[in-house]
CSV table of C-alpha atoms in Angstrom, one decimal:
chain,number,residue,atom,x,y,z
A,286,MET,CA,-0.3,13.4,11.0
A,287,ASP,CA,2.5,15.1,9.2
A,288,GLN,CA,3.8,13.8,5.9
A,289,PRO,CA,7.6,14.3,5.8
A,290,LEU,CA,7.8,14.0,2.0
A,291,SER,CA,4.9,13.8,-0.4
A,292,PHE,CA,4.2,10.5,-2.1
A,293,GLU,CA,4.8,12.1,-5.6
A,294,LYS,CA,8.0,13.7,-4.5
A,295,THR,CA,9.4,10.4,-3.2
A,296,LEU,CA,8.2,8.6,-6.3
A,297,THR,CA,10.0,11.1,-8.5
A,298,GLU,CA,13.2,10.5,-6.5
A,299,LEU,CA,12.9,6.8,-7.0
A,300,LEU,CA,12.3,7.0,-10.8
A,301,PRO,CA,16.0,6.5,-11.8
A,302,ARG,CA,16.2,3.3,-9.7
A,303,LEU,CA,12.9,2.0,-11.0
A,304,ARG,CA,14.1,2.6,-14.6
A,305,ARG,CA,17.3,0.6,-13.9
A,306,PHE,CA,15.2,-2.3,-12.5
A,307,ALA,CA,12.9,-2.1,-15.6
A,308,HIS,CA,16.0,-2.3,-17.9
A,309,ALA,CA,17.2,-5.3,-16.0
A,310,LEU,CA,13.9,-7.0,-16.6
A,311,SER,CA,13.0,-5.9,-20.1
A,312,ARG,CA,14.0,-6.9,-23.6
A,313,ASN,CA,15.0,-3.4,-24.7
A,314,PRO,CA,15.1,0.2,-23.5
A,315,ALA,CA,11.8,1.1,-25.1
A,316,ASP,CA,10.1,-1.8,-23.2
A,317,ALA,CA,11.8,-0.7,-20.1
A,318,ASP,CA,10.5,2.8,-20.3
A,319,ASP,CA,7.0,1.5,-21.1
A,320,LEU,CA,7.2,-0.7,-18.0
A,321,THR,CA,8.4,2.2,-15.8
A,322,GLN,CA,5.5,4.4,-17.1
A,323,ALA,CA,3.0,1.6,-16.4
A,324,ALA,CA,4.4,1.1,-12.9
A,325,VAL,CA,4.2,4.8,-12.1
A,326,GLU,CA,0.6,5.0,-13.3
A,327,ARG,CA,-0.3,2.0,-11.3
A,328,ALA,CA,1.4,3.3,-8.2
A,329,LEU,CA,-0.4,6.6,-8.4
A,330,GLN,CA,-3.7,4.9,-8.9
A,331,SER,CA,-3.1,2.6,-5.9
A,332,LYS,CA,-1.5,5.2,-3.7
A,333,LEU,CA,-4.1,4.5,-0.9
A,334,GLN,CA,-3.0,0.9,-0.7
A,335,TRP,CA,0.5,1.8,0.3
A,336,GLN,CA,0.8,1.7,4.1
A,337,PRO,CA,2.6,4.9,5.2
A,338,GLY,CA,5.5,3.9,7.4
A,339,THR,CA,6.5,1.0,5.2
A,340,ARG,CA,9.1,1.2,2.6
A,341,LEU,CA,7.9,2.9,-0.5
A,342,ASP,CA,10.7,1.6,-2.7
A,343,SER,CA,9.9,-2.1,-1.9
A,344,TRP,CA,6.2,-1.4,-2.7
A,345,LEU,CA,7.1,0.2,-6.0
A,346,TYR,CA,9.5,-2.6,-7.0
A,347,ARG,CA,6.7,-5.1,-6.3
A,348,ILE,CA,4.2,-3.2,-8.4
A,349,MET,CA,6.7,-3.1,-11.3
A,350,ARG,CA,7.6,-6.7,-11.0
A,351,ASN,CA,3.9,-7.8,-11.0
A,352,LEU,CA,3.2,-5.7,-14.1
A,353,TRP,CA,6.3,-7.2,-15.8
A,354,ILE,CA,5.1,-10.7,-14.9
A,355,ASP,CA,1.7,-9.9,-16.4
A,356,THR,CA,3.3,-8.7,-19.6
A,357,VAL,CA,5.6,-11.6,-19.9
A,358,ARG,CA,2.8,-14.1,-19.4
A,359,SER,CA,0.5,-12.5,-21.9
A,360,ARG,CA,3.3,-12.2,-24.4
A,361,SER,CA,4.3,-15.9,-24.0
A,362,ARG,CA,0.7,-16.9,-24.5
A,363,ARG,CA,0.6,-14.8,-27.6
A,364,GLU,CA,3.9,-16.2,-28.9
A,365,LYS,CA,2.8,-19.7,-28.3
A,366,VAL,CA,-0.2,-19.1,-30.6
A,367,GLU,CA,1.6,-17.0,-33.2
A,368,ALA,CA,5.1,-18.4,-33.7
A,369,PRO,CA,7.1,-20.6,-31.5
A,370,PRO,CA,10.6,-19.1,-30.9
A,371,GLU,CA,13.3,-20.7,-33.0
A,372,GLU,CA,16.1,-22.2,-31.0
A,373,ALA,CA,18.6,-21.3,-33.8
A,374,GLU,CA,17.7,-17.6,-33.4
A,375,ARG,CA,18.6,-17.7,-29.8
A,376,VAL,CA,22.0,-19.3,-30.5
A,377,GLY,CA,22.7,-16.6,-33.1
A,378,GLU,CA,22.4,-13.9,-30.5
A,379,ASP,CA,25.0,-15.4,-28.2
A,380,PRO,CA,26.4,-12.4,-26.3
A,381,ARG,CA,29.5,-14.3,-25.5
A,382,GLU,CA,31.0,-13.3,-28.9
A,383,SER,CA,32.0,-9.9,-27.6
A,384,MET,CA,32.7,-10.7,-24.0
A,385,ASP,CA,36.2,-9.3,-24.0
A,386,ALA,CA,35.0,-5.8,-24.5
A,387,ALA,CA,33.3,-3.9,-21.7
A,388,LEU,CA,29.8,-5.1,-22.1
A,389,ASP,CA,27.4,-2.4,-23.0
A,390,LEU,CA,23.9,-2.2,-21.8
A,391,LYS,CA,22.5,-3.8,-24.8
A,392,ARG,CA,24.6,-6.9,-24.5
A,393,VAL,CA,23.9,-7.3,-20.8
A,394,MET,CA,20.2,-6.9,-21.3
A,395,ALA,CA,20.4,-9.6,-24.0
A,396,ALA,CA,22.1,-11.9,-21.5
A,397,MET,CA,19.6,-11.2,-18.8
A,398,GLN,CA,16.8,-12.0,-21.3
A,399,ARG,CA,18.1,-15.5,-21.7
A,400,LEU,CA,17.6,-16.2,-18.0
A,401,PRO,CA,14.3,-17.8,-17.0
A,402,ASP,CA,12.0,-15.1,-15.6
A,403,GLU,CA,12.1,-16.3,-12.0
A,404,GLN,CA,15.9,-16.2,-12.0
A,405,ARG,CA,16.1,-12.9,-13.9
A,406,GLU,CA,13.9,-11.0,-11.3
A,407,ILE,CA,16.1,-12.2,-8.5
A,408,VAL,CA,19.4,-11.4,-10.2
A,409,ALA,CA,18.0,-7.9,-11.0
A,410,LEU,CA,16.8,-7.2,-7.5
A,411,ILE,CA,20.0,-8.5,-5.7
A,412,LEU,CA,22.9,-8.0,-8.1
A,413,VAL,CA,21.6,-4.9,-10.0
A,414,GLU,CA,19.4,-3.2,-7.4
A,415,GLY,CA,21.4,-4.2,-4.3
A,416,PHE,CA,18.6,-5.6,-2.1
A,417,GLY,CA,19.4,-8.2,0.5
A,418,TYR,CA,18.2,-11.8,0.3
A,419,ARG,CA,15.7,-11.2,3.2
A,420,GLU,CA,14.3,-8.0,1.5
A,421,VAL,CA,13.8,-9.8,-1.7
A,422,SER,CA,12.2,-12.8,0.0
A,423,GLU,CA,9.7,-10.5,1.6
A,424,MET,CA,9.1,-8.4,-1.5
A,425,LEU,CA,8.4,-11.5,-3.7
A,426,ASP,CA,6.7,-13.6,-1.0
A,427,LEU,CA,9.2,-16.4,-1.5
A,428,PRO,CA,11.1,-18.5,1.0
A,429,ILE,CA,14.6,-17.2,1.4
A,430,GLY,CA,16.0,-20.6,0.3
A,431,THR,CA,14.2,-20.2,-3.0
A,432,VAL,CA,15.6,-16.7,-3.5
A,433,SER,CA,19.1,-18.1,-2.7
A,434,SER,CA,18.9,-21.1,-5.0
A,435,ARG,CA,17.5,-19.1,-7.9
A,436,LEU,CA,20.2,-16.5,-7.5
A,437,VAL,CA,22.9,-19.2,-7.7
A,438,ARG,CA,21.4,-20.6,-10.9
A,439,GLY,CA,20.9,-17.2,-12.5
A,440,ARG,CA,24.3,-15.8,-11.8
A,441,THR,CA,26.0,-19.1,-12.8
A,442,ALA,CA,24.2,-19.0,-16.2
A,443,LEU,CA,25.1,-15.3,-16.5
A,444,LEU,CA,28.7,-16.0,-15.9
A,445,ALA,CA,28.7,-18.6,-18.6
A,446,MET,CA,27.3,-16.0,-21.0
A,447,VAL,CA,29.1,-12.9,-20.2
A,448,GLY,CA,31.9,-13.6,-17.7
A,449,GLU,CA,35.5,-14.2,-18.1
A,450,ARG,CA,36.8,-17.7,-18.3
B,126,MET,CA,21.7,-23.9,2.4
B,127,THR,CA,23.8,-25.9,0.0
B,128,VAL,CA,27.6,-25.4,-0.2
B,129,ASP,CA,27.1,-23.4,-3.3
B,130,GLU,CA,24.5,-21.2,-1.8
B,131,LYS,CA,26.7,-20.6,1.2
B,132,PHE,CA,29.6,-19.6,-1.0
B,133,PHE,CA,27.5,-17.0,-2.9
B,134,ALA,CA,25.8,-15.7,0.3
B,135,TRP,CA,29.3,-15.1,1.6
B,136,LEU,CA,30.2,-13.4,-1.7
B,137,ASP,CA,27.2,-11.1,-1.3
B,138,GLY,CA,28.0,-10.2,2.3
B,139,GLU,CA,25.0,-12.1,3.6
B,140,LEU,CA,26.9,-14.2,6.1
B,141,THR,CA,28.2,-13.0,9.4
B,142,GLY,CA,30.2,-14.4,12.3
B,143,ASP,CA,31.4,-18.0,12.2
B,144,GLU,CA,29.7,-18.8,8.9
B,145,ALA,CA,31.5,-16.0,7.1
B,146,THR,CA,34.8,-17.0,8.7
B,147,GLU,CA,34.3,-20.6,7.7
B,148,VAL,CA,33.6,-19.8,4.0
B,149,GLU,CA,36.4,-17.3,3.9
B,150,ALA,CA,38.8,-20.0,5.1
B,151,ARG,CA,37.5,-22.5,2.6
B,152,VAL,CA,38.0,-20.0,-0.3
B,153,ALA,CA,41.5,-19.1,0.9
B,154,ALA,CA,42.4,-22.7,1.0
B,155,ASP,CA,41.0,-23.6,-2.4
B,156,PRO,CA,42.4,-21.8,-5.5
B,157,GLU,CA,39.6,-23.1,-7.7
B,158,LEU,CA,37.0,-21.5,-5.3
B,159,ALA,CA,39.1,-18.3,-5.1
B,160,ARG,CA,39.1,-18.1,-8.9
B,161,LEU,CA,35.3,-18.6,-9.0
B,162,ALA,CA,34.9,-15.8,-6.5
B,163,GLU,CA,36.9,-13.5,-8.7
B,164,GLN,CA,34.9,-14.4,-11.8
B,165,HIS,CA,31.7,-13.7,-10.0
B,166,ARG,CA,32.9,-10.4,-8.6
B,167,ALA,CA,34.0,-9.4,-12.1
B,168,MET,CA,30.6,-10.4,-13.6
B,169,HIS,CA,28.8,-8.5,-10.9
B,170,ALA,CA,30.9,-5.5,-11.6
B,171,GLN,CA,30.0,-5.8,-15.3
B,172,LEU,CA,26.3,-5.9,-14.5
B,173,LYS,CA,26.6,-2.8,-12.3
B,174,GLY,CA,28.7,-1.1,-14.9
B,175,ALA,CA,26.1,-1.7,-17.6
B,176,PHE,CA,23.0,-0.8,-15.5
B,177,ASP,CA,24.2,1.8,-13.1
B,178,PRO,CA,24.5,4.6,-15.7
B,179,ILE,CA,20.7,4.5,-16.0
B,180,VAL,CA,20.4,5.9,-12.5
B,181,GLU,CA,22.7,8.8,-13.4
B,182,ALA,CA,21.0,9.5,-16.7
B,183,PRO,CA,18.2,12.0,-16.9
B,184,VAL,CA,14.8,10.5,-16.5
B,185,PRO,CA,12.8,10.9,-19.8
B,186,ASP,CA,10.5,14.0,-19.6
B,187,GLN,CA,7.5,11.8,-20.5
B,188,LEU,CA,8.0,9.8,-17.3
B,189,ARG,CA,8.4,12.8,-15.1
B,190,ALA,CA,5.4,14.4,-16.7
B,191,ALA,CA,3.3,11.4,-15.9
B,192,VAL,CA,4.0,11.9,-12.2
B,193,ARG,CA,3.3,15.6,-12.3
B,194,ARG,CA,0.1,15.2,-14.3
B,195,ARG,CA,-1.2,12.7,-11.8
B,196,GLU,CA,-0.2,15.0,-8.9
B,197,ALA,CA,-2.3,17.8,-10.4
B,198,GLU,CA,-5.2,15.5,-11.3
B,199,PHE,CA,-5.7,13.8,-8.0
B,200,VAL,CA,-7.1,15.5,-4.9
B,201,ASP,CA,-5.2,14.4,-1.9
B,202,LEU,CA,-7.1,11.2,-1.3
B,203,ALA,CA,-5.1,10.4,1.7
B,204,ALA,CA,-6.3,13.5,3.4
B,205,VAL,CA,-9.9,12.7,2.6
B,206,ARG,CA,-9.5,9.2,3.9
B,207,GLN,CA,-7.9,10.4,7.1
B,208,VAL,CA,-10.9,12.7,7.8
B,209,ARG,CA,-13.3,9.9,7.1
B,210,GLU,CA,-11.5,7.4,9.3
B,211,SER,CA,-11.4,9.9,12.2
B,212,ARG,CA,-15.1,10.4,11.9
B,213,LYS,CA,-15.7,6.7,11.7
B,214,ILE,CA,-18.6,7.1,9.2
B,215,TRP,CA,-19.3,6.4,5.6
B,216,PRO,CA,-18.6,8.7,2.8
B,217,ARG,CA,-21.3,11.4,2.5
B,218,LEU,CA,-24.6,10.1,1.4
B,219,PRO,CA,-26.9,12.0,-0.8
B,220,GLN,CA,-29.0,14.8,0.6
B,221,TRP,CA,-32.1,12.7,0.7
B,222,ALA,CA,-30.6,10.5,3.4
B,223,ALA,CA,-30.6,13.5,5.7
B,224,MET,CA,-34.1,14.3,4.7
B,225,ALA,CA,-35.2,10.8,5.5
B,226,ALA,CA,-33.9,11.5,9.0
B,227,THR,CA,-36.6,14.1,9.5
B,228,LEU,CA,-39.3,11.7,8.4
B,229,ALA,CA,-38.0,8.9,10.6
B,230,ILE,CA,-38.5,11.1,13.7
B,231,GLY,CA,-42.2,11.2,13.3
B,232,ILE,CA,-42.5,7.5,12.8
B,233,VAL,CA,-40.4,6.5,15.8
B,234,VAL,CA,-41.8,9.2,18.1
B,235,GLY,CA,-45.3,7.8,17.6
B,236,THR,CA,-44.3,4.6,19.2
B,237,MET,CA,-42.1,6.1,21.9
B,238,VAL,CA,-43.9,9.1,23.5
B,239,PRO,CA,-46.5,8.8,26.3
B,240,PRO,CA,-48.6,7.1,27.5
B,241,ARG,CA,-45.4,5.3,28.6
B,242,THR,CA,-44.0,7.5,31.2
B,243,SER,CA,-40.5,6.0,30.8
B,244,ALA,CA,-40.4,7.2,27.2
B,245,PRO,CA,-36.9,8.3,26.1
B,246,VAL,CA,-38.2,11.4,24.4
B,247,GLU,CA,-40.8,14.1,25.1
B,248,VAL,CA,-42.3,16.7,22.8
B,249,GLN,CA,-42.4,20.4,23.9
B,250,GLY,CA,-43.1,23.4,21.8
B,251,GLY,CA,-42.7,21.5,18.6
B,252,LYS,CA,-39.3,20.2,19.6
B,253,ILE,CA,-38.3,16.7,20.7
B,254,TYR,CA,-36.1,16.4,23.7
B,255,ALA,CA,-34.4,13.4,25.3
B,256,ALA,CA,-35.9,12.3,28.5
B,257,THR,CA,-35.5,9.7,31.3
B,258,ALA,CA,-32.8,7.1,30.7
B,259,LEU,CA,-31.8,8.6,27.3
B,260,GLY,CA,-31.5,12.1,28.8
B,261,SER,CA,-29.4,11.0,31.8
B,262,ALA,CA,-27.2,8.8,29.5
B,263,LEU,CA,-26.5,11.8,27.3
B,264,ASP,CA,-25.7,13.9,30.4
B,265,THR,CA,-23.5,11.5,32.2
B,266,GLN,CA,-22.1,8.7,30.0
B,267,LEU,CA,-18.8,8.7,28.2
B,268,ALA,CA,-18.3,6.8,25.0
B,269,SER,CA,-15.4,5.0,26.6
B,270,ALA,CA,-17.5,3.7,29.5
B,271,PRO,CA,-20.8,2.3,28.2
B,272,ALA,CA,-23.4,1.5,30.9
B,273,GLY,CA,-27.0,0.6,30.8
B,274,ALA,CA,-29.2,0.4,27.8
B,275,VAL,CA,-28.0,3.5,26.0
B,276,ARG,CA,-24.6,3.6,24.3
B,277,ILE,CA,-23.0,6.9,23.4
B,278,GLY,CA,-21.2,7.1,20.1
B,279,MET,CA,-19.5,10.3,19.1
B,280,THR,CA,-19.5,13.7,20.7
B,281,PHE,CA,-18.8,16.9,18.6
B,282,ARG,CA,-19.9,20.4,17.9
B,283,ASP,CA,-22.3,21.4,15.3
B,284,GLN,CA,-21.9,24.4,13.0
B,285,ALA,CA,-23.6,26.7,15.6
B,286,GLY,CA,-21.2,25.5,18.3
B,287,ALA,CA,-23.6,23.3,20.2
B,288,VAL,CA,-22.3,20.0,21.6
B,289,CYS,CA,-24.0,17.0,19.9
B,290,ARG,CA,-23.8,13.3,20.8
B,291,SER,CA,-24.9,10.3,18.9
B,292,PHE,CA,-26.5,7.4,20.7
B,293,THR,CA,-27.7,3.9,20.2
B,294,GLN,CA,-30.2,1.9,22.2
B,295,ALA,CA,-32.4,-1.1,21.6
B,296,GLU,CA,-35.2,0.4,19.7
B,297,ALA,CA,-33.5,3.3,18.0
B,298,ASN,CA,-30.4,5.3,17.5
B,299,GLY,CA,-30.1,9.0,16.9
B,300,LEU,CA,-28.4,12.3,17.4
B,301,ALA,CA,-29.1,14.9,20.1
B,302,CYS,CA,-27.6,18.4,20.5
B,303,ARG,CA,-27.6,20.8,23.5
B,304,ASP,CA,-30.4,23.3,23.3
B,305,ASP,CA,-30.9,25.6,26.2
B,306,GLY,CA,-29.7,23.1,28.8
B,307,ARG,CA,-31.5,20.1,27.4
B,308,TRP,CA,-30.8,17.5,24.7
B,309,GLN,CA,-32.8,18.3,21.6
B,310,VAL,CA,-33.2,15.2,19.4
B,311,ARG,CA,-32.1,16.1,15.9
B,312,GLY,CA,-32.7,12.7,14.4
B,313,LEU,CA,-34.0,9.4,15.6
B,314,PHE,CA,-34.0,6.2,13.5
B,315,ALA,CA,-35.8,3.0,14.2
B,316,ALA,CA,-33.7,-0.1,14.5
B,317,PRO,CA,-34.2,-2.3,11.4
B,318,GLU,CA,-36.9,-4.8,12.0
B,319,GLY,CA,-35.8,-8.1,13.5
B,320,GLN,CA,-32.2,-7.0,14.3
B,321,ALA,CA,-30.9,-7.6,17.7
B,322,SER,CA,-29.4,-4.4,19.2
B,323,ALA,CA,-26.1,-6.1,20.0
B,324,TYR,CA,-25.8,-7.2,16.4
B,325,ARG,CA,-26.6,-3.7,15.1
B,326,MET,CA,-24.0,-2.1,17.4
B,327,ALA,CA,-21.4,-4.5,16.2
B,328,ALA,CA,-22.3,-3.7,12.6
B,329,GLY,CA,-21.4,0.0,13.0
B,330,MET,CA,-23.4,3.1,12.7
B,331,ASP,CA,-26.7,3.2,10.9
B,332,PRO,CA,-26.0,4.9,7.5
B,333,ASN,CA,-28.9,7.3,8.0
B,334,LEU,CA,-27.4,8.4,11.3
B,335,ALA,CA,-24.0,8.6,9.7
B,336,ALA,CA,-25.3,10.9,7.1
B,337,LEU,CA,-26.9,13.2,9.6
B,338,VAL,CA,-23.8,13.2,11.8
B,339,ASP,CA,-21.7,14.1,8.8
B,340,SER,CA,-23.9,17.0,7.8
B,341,THR,CA,-24.1,18.3,11.3
B,342,MET,CA,-20.6,18.0,12.5
B,343,ALA,CA,-18.2,21.0,12.3
B,344,GLY,CA,-14.6,20.1,12.6
B,345,GLU,CA,-13.5,16.8,14.2
B,346,PRO,CA,-15.2,14.6,16.8
B,347,PHE,CA,-14.1,15.0,20.4
B,348,ASP,CA,-11.4,12.7,21.6
B,349,THR,CA,-11.7,11.0,25.0
B,350,GLY,CA,-10.2,14.0,26.9
B,351,GLN,CA,-12.3,16.6,25.1
B,352,GLU,CA,-15.4,14.5,25.8
B,353,LYS,CA,-14.6,14.3,29.5
B,354,SER,CA,-13.9,18.0,29.9
B,355,ALA,CA,-17.1,18.9,27.9
B,356,LYS,CA,-19.0,16.8,30.4
B,357,GLU,CA,-17.4,18.7,33.3
B,358,ARG,CA,-18.4,22.0,31.8
B,359,GLY,CA,-22.0,20.8,31.5
B,360,TRP,CA,-21.9,20.3,27.7
B,361,ARG,CA,-21.6,24.0,27.0
C-alpha cells in the first residue's frame, strides 16, 4: 500500500484550519493554542485509530471538539464549586457596544463565548469552517435536524449580539 | 424542517431544486425576509472576516515543533501494523515461547507415533517428518480449499528458503518445512485440553505456533496464487 502523503505532513497542512476552529470555540487565543496543541498530541497518539481512506480533517475536528467538550465540562464543574459566574459581569462585556466598527477577533470570540456550547460548536463548524450540514451531522453524530435547529438558534443569537440592526 | 430552518438552509446553499426556488421566491416577495437575509449574510461575513486571518497567519513554532517532535519520536506504527495484519499473527512473543515449541514436540510425539500405523508423524534419524494424512494434506491441500481433518494455515519461506506450511488438526497444530523432499515438522503443539477443534480453529492460531511462525518466516506469507504455483513446483 502506498501512502500518498504522510499523516504528519497532512496534519501540518491542516494546522491553520484547526487553529481557526480552536479560536471559534475558545475563550481567548491562548486557550485556543492550548487546545490546538492538545488536539495535535492526541491525534498523533491515536494515529492508528484513523481509518486511511476516510477524511483526516473530519477526524481531527472531532478530536478537537471532544477535547474542548472535556475542558468545558471540567471547567464548569470547577466554577460551580469555586464561584458562580455573576450575571452582571456578563452584561458588562456586551460586545454590541462597538458593533459599528469592524469586529476584531477578540470581540467576535467574546460573542461566540456567550453562545451555549452546543450551538457554538455548530456555528463554528458551519459558518466559520464551512462544513455542510450533513458533514457536521456525521462528525458530531447528531441528527441533521438537530444541527439545523441549533444553527438557527446560534446564528440568531449572534446576530442580536454583533450584527447590524 | 421549520420555515426558519428552511430559510437558513437556503441561505447556506443547502437547498437545491424546487426547495431552493420556493424559498428564493418567498424571500423576493417579502422585504422583511430579504432584510433578514442581508443581515445574516453580513454577520456571516463578519465572522469570516474575524476568524479567517488565523488561517493565513503563521502557525506558532511551538505547534509545528510538536508535530515534528512526534514524527521523530514514533516509529511508523502503521507499517508495523500492516506487517502484523498480513501475517495474521500476534505480536512477537518472547523467546521462551519458541523454546516451548521444542519441548512440546516431545510430549505430543509420545502420543502420536507408532504403534498406531496411521500416526501423522514419523521419526527418522532424529528428525520428525509428517506422514500419512498430514503428509498428504501438506502436499496437496491449499489453504483456500480445506478438506479432510487437516487444515492448512499459512505457506511461506523460512530464512534458508525452504517452503513452510502451518497446519491444524484435531489433536495438534504445528509447522512443517520442506527438507529433502519431505515435510519436516518444526513444531507441534497439543490442542489445549477439552477444546473442540472447531472452536480452536475459530479462535485463531495457537500463540505458541504464532511465535514459531513469526520467528521462522522470511518475508511475507504466500498469497493464494503463490501458494498454488509453489504446489505445482513441488514445494521447492
